[in-house]
JSON list of C-alpha atoms in Angstrom, two decimals:
[
{"chain": "A", "resi": 20, "resn": "ASN", "atom": "CA", "xyz": [43.20, -17.48, -54.31]},
{"chain": "A", "resi": 21, "resn": "ALA", "atom": "CA", "xyz": [39.65, -18.23, -53.17]},
{"chain": "A", "resi": 22, "resn": "GLY", "atom": "CA", "xyz": [40.36, -17.32, -49.47]},
{"chain": "A", "resi": 23, "resn": "VAL", "atom": "CA", "xyz": [37.96, -18.95, -47.21]},
{"chain": "A", "resi": 24, "resn": "THR", "atom": "CA", "xyz": [35.20, -21.05, -48.74]},
{"chain": "A", "resi": 25, "resn": "GLN", "atom": "CA", "xyz": [32.23, -22.52, -46.94]},
{"chain": "A", "resi": 26, "resn": "THR", "atom": "CA", "xyz": [29.58, -25.19, -47.91]},
{"chain": "A", "resi": 27, "resn": "PRO", "atom": "CA", "xyz": [26.60, -25.18, -48.02]},
{"chain": "A", "resi": 28, "resn": "LYS", "atom": "CA", "xyz": [25.48, -21.68, -48.29]},
{"chain": "A", "resi": 29, "resn": "PHE", "atom": "CA", "xyz": [22.01, -22.37, -47.12]},
{"chain": "A", "resi": 30, "resn": "GLN", "atom": "CA", "xyz": [20.45, -25.38, -45.18]},
{"chain": "A", "resi": 31, "resn": "VAL", "atom": "CA", "xyz": [17.16, -26.18, -43.64]},
{"chain": "A", "resi": 32, "resn": "LEU", "atom": "CA", "xyz": [17.15, -28.90, -41.08]},
{"chain": "A", "resi": 33, "resn": "LYS", "atom": "CA", "xyz": [14.37, -30.48, -38.95]},
{"chain": "A", "resi": 34, "resn": "THR", "atom": "CA", "xyz": [14.88, -30.79, -35.29]},
{"chain": "A", "resi": 35, "resn": "GLY", "atom": "CA", "xyz": [17.14, -33.75, -34.40]},
{"chain": "A", "resi": 36, "resn": "GLN", "atom": "CA", "xyz": [18.73, -34.07, -37.75]},
{"chain": "A", "resi": 37, "resn": "SER", "atom": "CA", "xyz": [22.55, -33.91, -38.04]},
{"chain": "A", "resi": 38, "resn": "MET", "atom": "CA", "xyz": [24.70, -32.01, -40.55]},
{"chain": "A", "resi": 39, "resn": "THR", "atom": "CA", "xyz": [28.31, -30.98, -41.08]},
{"chain": "A", "resi": 40, "resn": "LEU", "atom": "CA", "xyz": [29.33, -27.44, -42.27]},
{"chain": "A", "resi": 41, "resn": "GLN", "atom": "CA", "xyz": [32.51, -27.55, -44.25]},
{"chain": "A", "resi": 42, "resn": "CYS", "atom": "CA", "xyz": [35.21, -24.80, -44.34]},
{"chain": "A", "resi": 43, "resn": "ALA", "atom": "CA", "xyz": [38.44, -24.57, -46.33]},
{"chain": "A", "resi": 44, "resn": "GLN", "atom": "CA", "xyz": [41.10, -22.04, -46.71]},
{"chain": "A", "resi": 45, "resn": "ASP", "atom": "CA", "xyz": [44.01, -21.70, -49.26]},
{"chain": "A", "resi": 46, "resn": "MET", "atom": "CA", "xyz": [46.07, -19.03, -47.55]},
{"chain": "A", "resi": 47, "resn": "ASN", "atom": "CA", "xyz": [48.25, -21.55, -45.57]},
{"chain": "A", "resi": 48, "resn": "HIS", "atom": "CA", "xyz": [46.94, -20.08, -42.32]},
{"chain": "A", "resi": 49, "resn": "ASN", "atom": "CA", "xyz": [47.47, -22.20, -39.19]},
{"chain": "A", "resi": 50, "resn": "SER", "atom": "CA", "xyz": [44.40, -21.01, -37.18]},
{"chain": "A", "resi": 51, "resn": "MET", "atom": "CA", "xyz": [40.87, -21.46, -37.98]},
{"chain": "A", "resi": 52, "resn": "TYR", "atom": "CA", "xyz": [37.64, -20.55, -36.19]},
{"chain": "A", "resi": 53, "resn": "TRP", "atom": "CA", "xyz": [33.90, -21.09, -36.24]},
{"chain": "A", "resi": 54, "resn": "TYR", "atom": "CA", "xyz": [31.42, -18.35, -35.22]},
{"chain": "A", "resi": 55, "resn": "ARG", "atom": "CA", "xyz": [27.76, -17.96, -35.15]},
{"chain": "A", "resi": 56, "resn": "GLN", "atom": "CA", "xyz": [26.04, -14.57, -35.76]},
{"chain": "A", "resi": 57, "resn": "ASP", "atom": "CA", "xyz": [22.63, -13.83, -34.36]},
{"chain": "A", "resi": 58, "resn": "PRO", "atom": "CA", "xyz": [20.78, -10.62, -34.44]},
{"chain": "A", "resi": 59, "resn": "GLY", "atom": "CA", "xyz": [21.90, -8.26, -31.70]},
{"chain": "A", "resi": 60, "resn": "MET", "atom": "CA", "xyz": [24.50, -10.72, -30.43]},
{"chain": "A", "resi": 61, "resn": "GLY", "atom": "CA", "xyz": [27.44, -9.99, -32.67]},
{"chain": "A", "resi": 62, "resn": "LEU", "atom": "CA", "xyz": [29.81, -12.86, -33.53]},
{"chain": "A", "resi": 63, "resn": "ARG", "atom": "CA", "xyz": [30.23, -15.46, -30.98]},
{"chain": "A", "resi": 64, "resn": "LEU", "atom": "CA", "xyz": [33.05, -18.05, -31.08]},
{"chain": "A", "resi": 65, "resn": "ILE", "atom": "CA", "xyz": [31.88, -21.74, -31.14]},
{"chain": "A", "resi": 66, "resn": "TYR", "atom": "CA", "xyz": [35.33, -23.60, -31.52]},
{"chain": "A", "resi": 67, "resn": "TYR", "atom": "CA", "xyz": [38.77, -22.74, -32.79]},
{"chain": "A", "resi": 68, "resn": "SER", "atom": "CA", "xyz": [41.81, -24.55, -33.85]},
{"chain": "A", "resi": 69, "resn": "ALA", "atom": "CA", "xyz": [45.09, -22.76, -33.14]},
{"chain": "A", "resi": 70, "resn": "SER", "atom": "CA", "xyz": [47.03, -25.02, -35.34]},
{"chain": "A", "resi": 71, "resn": "GLU", "atom": "CA", "xyz": [46.50, -28.45, -37.16]},
{"chain": "A", "resi": 72, "resn": "GLY", "atom": "CA", "xyz": [45.85, -31.23, -34.62]},
{"chain": "A", "resi": 73, "resn": "THR", "atom": "CA", "xyz": [44.44, -28.99, -31.93]},
{"chain": "A", "resi": 74, "resn": "THR", "atom": "CA", "xyz": [40.92, -27.76, -31.17]},
{"chain": "A", "resi": 75, "resn": "ASP", "atom": "CA", "xyz": [39.48, -25.66, -28.30]},
{"chain": "A", "resi": 76, "resn": "LYS", "atom": "CA", "xyz": [36.08, -24.54, -27.08]},
{"chain": "A", "resi": 77, "resn": "GLY", "atom": "CA", "xyz": [35.00, -20.94, -27.46]},
{"chain": "A", "resi": 78, "resn": "GLU", "atom": "CA", "xyz": [32.15, -19.11, -25.93]},
{"chain": "A", "resi": 79, "resn": "VAL", "atom": "CA", "xyz": [29.23, -21.20, -27.23]},
{"chain": "A", "resi": 80, "resn": "PRO", "atom": "CA", "xyz": [30.46, -24.87, -27.83]},
{"chain": "A", "resi": 81, "resn": "ASN", "atom": "CA", "xyz": [27.46, -26.77, -26.51]},
{"chain": "A", "resi": 82, "resn": "GLY", "atom": "CA", "xyz": [25.62, -28.79, -29.33]},
{"chain": "A", "resi": 83, "resn": "TYR", "atom": "CA", "xyz": [28.62, -28.72, -31.65]},
{"chain": "A", "resi": 84, "resn": "ASN", "atom": "CA", "xyz": [31.70, -30.66, -32.48]},
{"chain": "A", "resi": 85, "resn": "VAL", "atom": "CA", "xyz": [34.60, -29.90, -34.78]},
{"chain": "A", "resi": 86, "resn": "SER", "atom": "CA", "xyz": [37.26, -31.64, -36.79]},
{"chain": "A", "resi": 87, "resn": "ARG", "atom": "CA", "xyz": [40.46, -30.11, -38.04]},
{"chain": "A", "resi": 88, "resn": "LEU", "atom": "CA", "xyz": [40.95, -32.40, -40.94]},
{"chain": "A", "resi": 89, "resn": "ASN", "atom": "CA", "xyz": [44.13, -31.02, -42.13]},
{"chain": "A", "resi": 90, "resn": "LYS", "atom": "CA", "xyz": [45.78, -27.54, -42.38]},
{"chain": "A", "resi": 91, "resn": "ARG", "atom": "CA", "xyz": [43.28, -26.46, -44.92]},
{"chain": "A", "resi": 92, "resn": "GLU", "atom": "CA", "xyz": [39.94, -27.78, -43.65]},
{"chain": "A", "resi": 93, "resn": "PHE", "atom": "CA", "xyz": [37.92, -27.21, -40.41]},
{"chain": "A", "resi": 94, "resn": "SER", "atom": "CA", "xyz": [34.47, -28.74, -40.15]},
{"chain": "A", "resi": 95, "resn": "LEU", "atom": "CA", "xyz": [31.63, -28.14, -37.77]},
{"chain": "A", "resi": 96, "resn": "ARG", "atom": "CA", "xyz": [29.14, -30.77, -36.92]},
{"chain": "A", "resi": 97, "resn": "LEU", "atom": "CA", "xyz": [25.73, -30.48, -35.39]},
{"chain": "A", "resi": 98, "resn": "GLU", "atom": "CA", "xyz": [24.75, -34.00, -34.05]},
{"chain": "A", "resi": 99, "resn": "SER", "atom": "CA", "xyz": [21.08, -33.26, -33.12]},
{"chain": "A", "resi": 100, "resn": "ALA", "atom": "CA", "xyz": [20.10, -29.90, -34.42]},
{"chain": "A", "resi": 101, "resn": "ALA", "atom": "CA", "xyz": [17.77, -27.59, -32.30]},
{"chain": "A", "resi": 102, "resn": "PRO", "atom": "CA", "xyz": [15.80, -24.57, -33.26]},
{"chain": "A", "resi": 103, "resn": "SER", "atom": "CA", "xyz": [18.19, -22.59, -31.07]},
{"chain": "A", "resi": 104, "resn": "GLN", "atom": "CA", "xyz": [20.93, -23.31, -33.47]},
{"chain": "A", "resi": 105, "resn": "THR", "atom": "CA", "xyz": [19.27, -21.37, -36.27]},
{"chain": "A", "resi": 106, "resn": "SER", "atom": "CA", "xyz": [21.79, -18.83, -37.13]},
{"chain": "A", "resi": 107, "resn": "VAL", "atom": "CA", "xyz": [24.41, -17.80, -39.73]},
{"chain": "A", "resi": 108, "resn": "TYR", "atom": "CA", "xyz": [27.73, -19.55, -39.35]},
{"chain": "A", "resi": 109, "resn": "PHE", "atom": "CA", "xyz": [31.01, -18.07, -40.29]},
{"chain": "A", "resi": 110, "resn": "CYS", "atom": "CA", "xyz": [34.41, -19.80, -40.61]},
{"chain": "A", "resi": 111, "resn": "ALA", "atom": "CA", "xyz": [37.51, -17.66, -40.32]},
{"chain": "A", "resi": 112, "resn": "SER", "atom": "CA", "xyz": [41.19, -18.22, -40.64]},
{"chain": "A", "resi": 113, "resn": "SER", "atom": "CA", "xyz": [44.35, -16.31, -39.51]},
{"chain": "A", "resi": 114, "resn": "PRO", "atom": "CA", "xyz": [48.11, -16.77, -39.85]},
{"chain": "A", "resi": 115, "resn": "VAL", "atom": "CA", "xyz": [50.23, -17.76, -36.89]},
{"chain": "A", "resi": 116, "resn": "THR", "atom": "CA", "xyz": [51.35, -14.66, -35.19]},
{"chain": "A", "resi": 117, "resn": "SER", "atom": "CA", "xyz": [52.08, -13.85, -31.56]},
{"chain": "A", "resi": 118, "resn": "GLY", "atom": "CA", "xyz": [51.88, -10.46, -30.11]},
{"chain": "A", "resi": 119, "resn": "ARG", "atom": "CA", "xyz": [50.08, -9.03, -33.20]},
{"chain": "A", "resi": 120, "resn": "TYR", "atom": "CA", "xyz": [46.52, -8.12, -33.97]},
{"chain": "A", "resi": 121, "resn": "ASN", "atom": "CA", "xyz": [46.35, -11.35, -35.95]},
{"chain": "A", "resi": 122, "resn": "GLU", "atom": "CA", "xyz": [43.71, -10.38, -38.71]},
{"chain": "A", "resi": 123, "resn": "GLN", "atom": "CA", "xyz": [41.02, -12.95, -39.25]},
{"chain": "A", "resi": 124, "resn": "PHE", "atom": "CA", "xyz": [39.76, -13.60, -42.77]},
{"chain": "A", "resi": 125, "resn": "PHE", "atom": "CA", "xyz": [36.05, -14.73, -43.05]},
{"chain": "A", "resi": 126, "resn": "GLY", "atom": "CA", "xyz": [34.16, -16.92, -45.33]},
{"chain": "A", "resi": 127, "resn": "PRO", "atom": "CA", "xyz": [30.78, -15.91, -46.85]},
{"chain": "A", "resi": 128, "resn": "GLY", "atom": "CA", "xyz": [28.75, -17.70, -44.27]},
{"chain": "A", "resi": 129, "resn": "THR", "atom": "CA", "xyz": [26.13, -20.52, -44.10]},
{"chain": "A", "resi": 130, "resn": "ARG", "atom": "CA", "xyz": [22.58, -19.57, -43.17]},
{"chain": "A", "resi": 131, "resn": "LEU", "atom": "CA", "xyz": [21.01, -22.51, -41.28]},
{"chain": "A", "resi": 132, "resn": "THR", "atom": "CA", "xyz": [17.48, -22.81, -40.35]},
{"chain": "A", "resi": 133, "resn": "VAL", "atom": "CA", "xyz": [16.27, -25.53, -37.86]},
{"chain": "A", "resi": 134, "resn": "LEU", "atom": "CA", "xyz": [12.54, -26.21, -37.91]},
{"chain": "B", "resi": 17, "resn": "GLN", "atom": "CA", "xyz": [28.39, -7.68, -18.16]},
{"chain": "B", "resi": 18, "resn": "LYS", "atom": "CA", "xyz": [29.52, -8.31, -21.65]},
{"chain": "B", "resi": 19, "resn": "GLU", "atom": "CA", "xyz": [33.29, -7.98, -22.33]},
{"chain": "B", "resi": 20, "resn": "VAL", "atom": "CA", "xyz": [32.58, -5.64, -25.24]},
{"chain": "B", "resi": 21, "resn": "GLU", "atom": "CA", "xyz": [29.56, -3.46, -25.57]},
{"chain": "B", "resi": 22, "resn": "GLN", "atom": "CA", "xyz": [28.40, -1.83, -28.91]},
{"chain": "B", "resi": 23, "resn": "ASP", "atom": "CA", "xyz": [25.34, 0.30, -29.47]},
{"chain": "B", "resi": 24, "resn": "PRO", "atom": "CA", "xyz": [23.49, -1.87, -32.21]},
{"chain": "B", "resi": 25, "resn": "GLY", "atom": "CA", "xyz": [21.76, 1.22, -33.58]},
{"chain": "B", "resi": 26, "resn": "PRO", "atom": "CA", "xyz": [20.48, 1.16, -36.24]},
{"chain": "B", "resi": 27, "resn": "LEU", "atom": "CA", "xyz": [22.05, 4.41, -37.46]},
{"chain": "B", "resi": 28, "resn": "SER", "atom": "CA", "xyz": [20.70, 6.37, -40.51]},
{"chain": "B", "resi": 29, "resn": "VAL", "atom": "CA", "xyz": [22.42, 9.35, -41.82]},
{"chain": "B", "resi": 30, "resn": "PRO", "atom": "CA", "xyz": [22.41, 11.47, -44.94]},
{"chain": "B", "resi": 31, "resn": "GLU", "atom": "CA", "xyz": [25.27, 11.29, -47.39]},
{"chain": "B", "resi": 32, "resn": "GLY", "atom": "CA", "xyz": [28.13, 13.47, -46.37]},
{"chain": "B", "resi": 33, "resn": "ALA", "atom": "CA", "xyz": [27.51, 13.30, -42.71]},
{"chain": "B", "resi": 34, "resn": "ILE", "atom": "CA", "xyz": [30.14, 12.47, -40.06]},
{"chain": "B", "resi": 35, "resn": "VAL", "atom": "CA", "xyz": [29.46, 9.01, -38.48]},
{"chain": "B", "resi": 36, "resn": "SER", "atom": "CA", "xyz": [30.66, 7.96, -34.92]},
{"chain": "B", "resi": 37, "resn": "LEU", "atom": "CA", "xyz": [30.50, 4.38, -33.91]},
{"chain": "B", "resi": 38, "resn": "ASN", "atom": "CA", "xyz": [31.58, 3.37, -30.51]},
{"chain": "B", "resi": 39, "resn": "CYS", "atom": "CA", "xyz": [32.42, 0.44, -28.24]},
{"chain": "B", "resi": 40, "resn": "THR", "atom": "CA", "xyz": [33.24, 0.07, -24.61]},
{"chain": "B", "resi": 41, "resn": "TYR", "atom": "CA", "xyz": [35.16, -2.93, -23.00]},
{"chain": "B", "resi": 42, "resn": "SER", "atom": "CA", "xyz": [35.69, -4.15, -19.48]},
{"chain": "B", "resi": 43, "resn": "ASN", "atom": "CA", "xyz": [39.06, -6.08, -19.60]},
{"chain": "B", "resi": 44, "resn": "SER", "atom": "CA", "xyz": [42.16, -3.90, -19.37]},
{"chain": "B", "resi": 45, "resn": "ALA", "atom": "CA", "xyz": [44.18, -6.78, -20.78]},
{"chain": "B", "resi": 46, "resn": "PHE", "atom": "CA", "xyz": [42.90, -6.22, -24.20]},
{"chain": "B", "resi": 47, "resn": "GLN", "atom": "CA", "xyz": [45.74, -5.14, -26.55]},
{"chain": "B", "resi": 48, "resn": "TYR", "atom": "CA", "xyz": [44.63, -4.95, -30.00]},
{"chain": "B", "resi": 49, "resn": "PHE", "atom": "CA", "xyz": [41.53, -3.01, -31.34]},
{"chain": "B", "resi": 50, "resn": "MET", "atom": "CA", "xyz": [39.86, -3.66, -34.58]},
{"chain": "B", "resi": 51, "resn": "TRP", "atom": "CA", "xyz": [36.94, -2.56, -36.75]},
{"chain": "B", "resi": 52, "resn": "TYR", "atom": "CA", "xyz": [35.39, -4.99, -39.21]},
{"chain": "B", "resi": 53, "resn": "ARG", "atom": "CA", "xyz": [32.86, -3.96, -41.90]},
{"chain": "B", "resi": 54, "resn": "GLN", "atom": "CA", "xyz": [30.25, -6.44, -43.01]},
{"chain": "B", "resi": 55, "resn": "TYR", "atom": "CA", "xyz": [28.07, -5.80, -46.05]},
{"chain": "B", "resi": 56, "resn": "SER", "atom": "CA", "xyz": [24.71, -7.61, -46.22]},
{"chain": "B", "resi": 57, "resn": "ARG", "atom": "CA", "xyz": [24.98, -11.28, -46.64]},
{"chain": "B", "resi": 58, "resn": "LYS", "atom": "CA", "xyz": [28.64, -11.22, -46.55]},
{"chain": "B", "resi": 59, "resn": "GLY", "atom": "CA", "xyz": [31.36, -12.14, -44.14]},
{"chain": "B", "resi": 60, "resn": "PRO", "atom": "CA", "xyz": [33.17, -9.50, -42.10]},
{"chain": "B", "resi": 61, "resn": "GLU", "atom": "CA", "xyz": [36.35, -7.74, -43.50]},
{"chain": "B", "resi": 62, "resn": "LEU", "atom": "CA", "xyz": [38.86, -6.00, -41.49]},
{"chain": "B", "resi": 63, "resn": "LEU", "atom": "CA", "xyz": [38.68, -2.21, -41.92]},
{"chain": "B", "resi": 64, "resn": "MET", "atom": "CA", "xyz": [41.18, -0.87, -39.41]},
{"chain": "B", "resi": 65, "resn": "TYR", "atom": "CA", "xyz": [43.29, -1.91, -36.44]},
{"chain": "B", "resi": 66, "resn": "THR", "atom": "CA", "xyz": [45.22, -0.26, -33.77]},
{"chain": "B", "resi": 67, "resn": "TYR", "atom": "CA", "xyz": [47.14, -1.38, -30.67]},
{"chain": "B", "resi": 68, "resn": "SER", "atom": "CA", "xyz": [47.63, 1.84, -28.72]},
{"chain": "B", "resi": 69, "resn": "SER", "atom": "CA", "xyz": [45.80, 4.75, -27.44]},
{"chain": "B", "resi": 70, "resn": "GLY", "atom": "CA", "xyz": [45.32, 7.61, -29.80]},
{"chain": "B", "resi": 71, "resn": "ASN", "atom": "CA", "xyz": [44.07, 8.11, -33.33]},
{"chain": "B", "resi": 72, "resn": "LYS", "atom": "CA", "xyz": [44.77, 6.17, -36.51]},
{"chain": "B", "resi": 73, "resn": "GLU", "atom": "CA", "xyz": [43.60, 7.61, -39.79]},
{"chain": "B", "resi": 74, "resn": "ASP", "atom": "CA", "xyz": [42.96, 5.86, -43.19]},
{"chain": "B", "resi": 75, "resn": "GLY", "atom": "CA", "xyz": [41.26, 7.94, -45.84]},
{"chain": "B", "resi": 76, "resn": "ARG", "atom": "CA", "xyz": [37.83, 8.84, -44.49]},
{"chain": "B", "resi": 77, "resn": "PHE", "atom": "CA", "xyz": [38.12, 6.60, -41.63]},
{"chain": "B", "resi": 78, "resn": "THR", "atom": "CA", "xyz": [39.63, 7.33, -38.20]},
{"chain": "B", "resi": 79, "resn": "ALA", "atom": "CA", "xyz": [39.99, 4.77, -35.38]},
{"chain": "B", "resi": 80, "resn": "GLN", "atom": "CA", "xyz": [40.43, 6.15, -31.95]},
{"chain": "B", "resi": 81, "resn": "VAL", "atom": "CA", "xyz": [41.40, 4.19, -28.72]},
{"chain": "B", "resi": 82, "resn": "ASP", "atom": "CA", "xyz": [41.19, 5.55, -25.14]},
{"chain": "B", "resi": 83, "resn": "LYS", "atom": "CA", "xyz": [42.56, 2.85, -23.05]},
{"chain": "B", "resi": 84, "resn": "SER", "atom": "CA", "xyz": [42.10, 4.82, -19.81]},
{"chain": "B", "resi": 85, "resn": "SER", "atom": "CA", "xyz": [38.34, 4.82, -20.36]},
{"chain": "B", "resi": 86, "resn": "LYS", "atom": "CA", "xyz": [38.26, 1.54, -22.09]},
{"chain": "B", "resi": 87, "resn": "TYR", "atom": "CA", "xyz": [36.55, 3.09, -25.08]},
{"chain": "B", "resi": 88, "resn": "ILE", "atom": "CA", "xyz": [37.11, 2.78, -28.90]},
{"chain": "B", "resi": 89, "resn": "SER", "atom": "CA", "xyz": [35.61, 4.73, -31.70]},
{"chain": "B", "resi": 90, "resn": "LEU", "atom": "CA", "xyz": [35.42, 4.64, -35.33]},
{"chain": "B", "resi": 91, "resn": "PHE", "atom": "CA", "xyz": [34.81, 8.06, -37.33]},
{"chain": "B", "resi": 92, "resn": "ILE", "atom": "CA", "xyz": [33.70, 8.06, -40.93]},
{"chain": "B", "resi": 93, "resn": "ARG", "atom": "CA", "xyz": [33.93, 11.52, -42.64]},
{"chain": "B", "resi": 94, "resn": "ASP", "atom": "CA", "xyz": [31.99, 12.46, -45.79]},
{"chain": "B", "resi": 95, "resn": "SER", "atom": "CA", "xyz": [29.95, 9.15, -45.50]},
{"chain": "B", "resi": 96, "resn": "GLN", "atom": "CA", "xyz": [28.86, 7.57, -48.79]},
{"chain": "B", "resi": 97, "resn": "PRO", "atom": "CA", "xyz": [26.01, 5.19, -49.57]},
{"chain": "B", "resi": 98, "resn": "SER", "atom": "CA", "xyz": [28.59, 2.57, -50.10]},
{"chain": "B", "resi": 99, "resn": "ASP", "atom": "CA", "xyz": [29.43, 2.81, -46.39]},
{"chain": "B", "resi": 100, "resn": "SER", "atom": "CA", "xyz": [26.14, 1.26, -45.55]},
{"chain": "B", "resi": 101, "resn": "ALA", "atom": "CA", "xyz": [27.01, -1.82, -43.66]},
{"chain": "B", "resi": 102, "resn": "THR", "atom": "CA", "xyz": [27.22, -3.40, -40.26]},
{"chain": "B", "resi": 103, "resn": "TYR", "atom": "CA", "xyz": [30.22, -2.30, -38.31]},
{"chain": "B", "resi": 104, "resn": "LEU", "atom": "CA", "xyz": [31.78, -4.52, -35.64]},
{"chain": "B", "resi": 105, "resn": "CYS", "atom": "CA", "xyz": [34.39, -3.61, -33.15]},
{"chain": "B", "resi": 106, "resn": "ALA", "atom": "CA", "xyz": [36.70, -6.50, -32.31]},
{"chain": "B", "resi": 107, "resn": "ILE", "atom": "CA", "xyz": [39.22, -6.73, -29.48]},
{"chain": "B", "resi": 108, "resn": "LYS", "atom": "CA", "xyz": [42.10, -9.14, -28.97]},
{"chain": "B", "resi": 109, "resn": "GLY", "atom": "CA", "xyz": [43.60, -9.85, -25.55]},
{"chain": "B", "resi": 110, "resn": "THR", "atom": "CA", "xyz": [46.29, -12.15, -24.50]},
{"chain": "B", "resi": 111, "resn": "SER", "atom": "CA", "xyz": [44.53, -15.43, -25.53]},
{"chain": "B", "resi": 112, "resn": "TYR", "atom": "CA", "xyz": [46.10, -16.67, -28.73]},
{"chain": "B", "resi": 113, "resn": "GLY", "atom": "CA", "xyz": [44.33, -15.45, -31.83]},
{"chain": "B", "resi": 114, "resn": "LYS", "atom": "CA", "xyz": [40.95, -15.08, -30.23]},
{"chain": "B", "resi": 115, "resn": "LEU", "atom": "CA", "xyz": [38.90, -12.00, -30.91]},
{"chain": "B", "resi": 116, "resn": "THR", "atom": "CA", "xyz": [35.94, -10.68, -28.81]},
{"chain": "B", "resi": 117, "resn": "PHE", "atom": "CA", "xyz": [33.39, -8.97, -31.00]},
{"chain": "B", "resi": 118, "resn": "GLY", "atom": "CA", "xyz": [30.78, -6.19, -30.23]},
{"chain": "B", "resi": 119, "resn": "GLN", "atom": "CA", "xyz": [27.17, -6.60, -31.25]},
{"chain": "B", "resi": 120, "resn": "GLY", "atom": "CA", "xyz": [27.70, -4.66, -34.45]},
{"chain": "B", "resi": 121, "resn": "THR", "atom": "CA", "xyz": [26.09, -1.40, -35.48]},
{"chain": "B", "resi": 122, "resn": "ILE", "atom": "CA", "xyz": [23.91, -1.26, -38.64]},
{"chain": "B", "resi": 123, "resn": "LEU", "atom": "CA", "xyz": [24.68, 1.95, -40.51]},
{"chain": "B", "resi": 124, "resn": "THR", "atom": "CA", "xyz": [22.69, 3.17, -43.48]},
{"chain": "B", "resi": 125, "resn": "VAL", "atom": "CA", "xyz": [23.80, 6.27, -45.48]},
{"chain": "B", "resi": 126, "resn": "HIS", "atom": "CA", "xyz": [21.04, 7.57, -47.57]},
{"chain": "B", "resi": 127, "resn": "PRO", "atom": "CA", "xyz": [21.64, 9.71, -50.70]}
]
């Protein structure tokens, strides 16, 4: 099992360009998440998908859109990149559980620089 | 006020030292408490979790929760250079699946 995979690993964009970050998991998890990680800020939730067909905003959704393509795949799109979106982006997934700690499994991350 | 506060460090200790990492939180509805470890340029991995006040031990690691003080800690005994990483506390409340993370503490254990 590959777990959670993310592409690309690195990306440099110019201000105003668009791009899509791809994420896939092979653990048959229902829930998937997108986070960004900035120095001194920890992990901040951008969007999440509790199950296939649903998406919800997290803490910092502005400037992003998401698509839950199917149970395995959850993509994050930047329509018009800004320097403030320079960050490391992590995708995560978790199984359907209620009343439990609901461990999240993380991908290796995408390092994005917006010039 | 952030929901979860964590001292970002950095923390540098000699091999064999006891390390204490701490977080405070503000929402008493939080139910589950986790520690993730993140090596450089990798994704976080779950290290320990607990859901009640008290201590939970796993080898050299002990997670401690004090719900009355809204305070969680991770202790590392006999620290090793391989423990050098960023440690993130994470807390789950009543919202489905969502975790709130602390800022992370960068730990370096030098030989």
